[in-house]
Short mmCIF file of C-alpha atoms in Angstrom, two decimals:
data_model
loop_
_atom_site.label_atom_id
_atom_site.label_comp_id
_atom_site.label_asym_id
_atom_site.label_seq_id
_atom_site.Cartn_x
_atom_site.Cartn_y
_atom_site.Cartn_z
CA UNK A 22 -4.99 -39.10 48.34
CA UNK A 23 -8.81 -38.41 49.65
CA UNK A 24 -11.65 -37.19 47.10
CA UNK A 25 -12.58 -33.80 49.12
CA UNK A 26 -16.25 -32.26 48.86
CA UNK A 27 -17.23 -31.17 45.65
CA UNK A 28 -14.12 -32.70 43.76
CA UNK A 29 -15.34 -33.72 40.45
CA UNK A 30 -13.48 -36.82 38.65
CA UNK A 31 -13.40 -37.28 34.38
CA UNK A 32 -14.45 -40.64 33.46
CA UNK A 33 -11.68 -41.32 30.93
CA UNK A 34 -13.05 -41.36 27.34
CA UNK A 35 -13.64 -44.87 26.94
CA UNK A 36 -15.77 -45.36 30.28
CA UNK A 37 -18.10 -43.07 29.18
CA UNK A 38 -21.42 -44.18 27.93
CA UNK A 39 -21.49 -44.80 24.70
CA UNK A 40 -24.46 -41.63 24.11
CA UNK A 41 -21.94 -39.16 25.30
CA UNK A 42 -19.10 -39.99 23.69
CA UNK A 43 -21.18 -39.91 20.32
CA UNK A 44 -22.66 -36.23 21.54
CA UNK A 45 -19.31 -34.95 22.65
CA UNK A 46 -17.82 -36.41 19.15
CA UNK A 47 -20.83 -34.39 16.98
CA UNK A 48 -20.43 -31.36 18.96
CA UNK A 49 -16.43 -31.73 18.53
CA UNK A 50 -16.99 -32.02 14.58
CA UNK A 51 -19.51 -29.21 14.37
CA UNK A 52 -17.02 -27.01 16.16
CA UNK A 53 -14.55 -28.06 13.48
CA UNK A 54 -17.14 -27.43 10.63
CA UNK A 55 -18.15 -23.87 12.05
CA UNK A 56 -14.16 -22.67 12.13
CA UNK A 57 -13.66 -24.53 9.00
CA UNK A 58 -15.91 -22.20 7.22
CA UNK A 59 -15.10 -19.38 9.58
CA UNK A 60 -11.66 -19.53 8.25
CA UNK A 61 -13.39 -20.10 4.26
CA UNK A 62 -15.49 -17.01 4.51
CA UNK A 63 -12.33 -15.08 5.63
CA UNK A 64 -10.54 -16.37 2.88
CA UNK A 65 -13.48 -15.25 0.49
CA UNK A 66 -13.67 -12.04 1.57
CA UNK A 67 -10.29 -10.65 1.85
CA UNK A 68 -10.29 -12.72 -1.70
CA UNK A 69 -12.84 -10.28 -3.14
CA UNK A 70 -11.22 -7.29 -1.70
CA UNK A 71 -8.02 -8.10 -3.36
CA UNK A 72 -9.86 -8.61 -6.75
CA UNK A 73 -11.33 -5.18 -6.05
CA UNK A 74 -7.86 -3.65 -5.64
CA UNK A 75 -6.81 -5.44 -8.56
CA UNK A 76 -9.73 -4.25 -10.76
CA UNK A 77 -9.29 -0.03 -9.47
CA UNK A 78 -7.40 2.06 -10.90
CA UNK A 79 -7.02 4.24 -7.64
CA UNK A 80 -7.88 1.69 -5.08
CA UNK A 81 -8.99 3.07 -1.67
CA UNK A 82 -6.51 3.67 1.04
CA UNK A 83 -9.32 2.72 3.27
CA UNK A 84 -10.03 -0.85 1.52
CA UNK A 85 -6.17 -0.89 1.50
CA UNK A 86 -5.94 -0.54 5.66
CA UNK A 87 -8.74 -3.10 5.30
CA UNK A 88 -7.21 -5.83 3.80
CA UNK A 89 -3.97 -5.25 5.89
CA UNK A 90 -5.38 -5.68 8.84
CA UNK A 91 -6.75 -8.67 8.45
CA UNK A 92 -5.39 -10.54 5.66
CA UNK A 93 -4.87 -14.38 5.79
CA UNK A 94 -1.51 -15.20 5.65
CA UNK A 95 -2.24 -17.47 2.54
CA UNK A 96 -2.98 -14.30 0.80
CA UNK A 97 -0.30 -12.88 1.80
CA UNK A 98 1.62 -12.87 -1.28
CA UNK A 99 -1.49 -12.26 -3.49
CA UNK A 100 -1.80 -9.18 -1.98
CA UNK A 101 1.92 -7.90 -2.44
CA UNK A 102 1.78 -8.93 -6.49
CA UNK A 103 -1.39 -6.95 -7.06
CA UNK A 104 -0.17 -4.16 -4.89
CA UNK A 105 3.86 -4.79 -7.09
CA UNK A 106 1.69 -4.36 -10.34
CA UNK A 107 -0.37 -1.53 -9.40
CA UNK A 108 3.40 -0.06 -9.64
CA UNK A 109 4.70 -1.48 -12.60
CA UNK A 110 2.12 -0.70 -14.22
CA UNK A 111 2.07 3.19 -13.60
CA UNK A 112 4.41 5.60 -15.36
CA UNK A 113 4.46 7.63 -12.22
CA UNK A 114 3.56 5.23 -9.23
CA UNK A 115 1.75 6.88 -5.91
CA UNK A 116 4.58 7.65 -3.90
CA UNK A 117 1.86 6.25 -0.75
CA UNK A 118 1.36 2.93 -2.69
CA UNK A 119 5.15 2.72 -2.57
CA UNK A 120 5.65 3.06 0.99
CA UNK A 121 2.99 0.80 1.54
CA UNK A 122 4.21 -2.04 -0.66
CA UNK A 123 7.70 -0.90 1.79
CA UNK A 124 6.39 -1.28 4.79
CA UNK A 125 4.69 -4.37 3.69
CA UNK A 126 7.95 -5.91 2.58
CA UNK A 127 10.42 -4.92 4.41
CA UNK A 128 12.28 -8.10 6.72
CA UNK A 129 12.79 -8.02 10.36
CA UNK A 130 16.07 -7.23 11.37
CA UNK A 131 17.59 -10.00 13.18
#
């Protein structure tokens, strides 16, 4: 098989000077920090807006579509216990809150 023009090869990883290897491996681990606390400022903020939820009386549909939208799925379940005693705690629960908390839980049919 013949290199044509402009066909660029890879070194492999370990013929590569040793500079690059140590700028491609800090780049590499600052791409990892940056989505690591990508992914921790996610979690902190849908955090907070569940606390808010849990803290209203009459939380906001709006903060409600909010959080649904994006919520982590570690949170997940967080979300559907504050949203379960928002319910149980109401002598007559809002009959939106219920469908939410329905729509929310509901499984897939198969």
């Amino acid at each position: 098989m013949t290199q044509g023009q402009g066909d660029t090869t890879v070194a492999p990883r370990q013929d590569r000077p040793k500079e690059e290897q140590d700028h491609n491996d800090r780049q590499w681990q600052w791409l990892q920090n940056l989505l690591s606390d990508m992914r921790q400022g996610q979690h902190d903020f849908y955090g907070e807006l569940i606390d808010k939820v849990d803290n209203d009386r009459y939380p906001s549909p709006a903060m409600l579509d909010t959080i649904e939208r994006g919520l982590p799925p570690e949170l997940y379940s967080h979300y559907i216990a504050v949203l379960m005693d928002k319910v149980a705690d109401s002598k007559y629960p809002s009959p939106t809150l219920l469908a939410r908390l329905q729509r929310l839980t509901i499984l897939p049919a198969r």
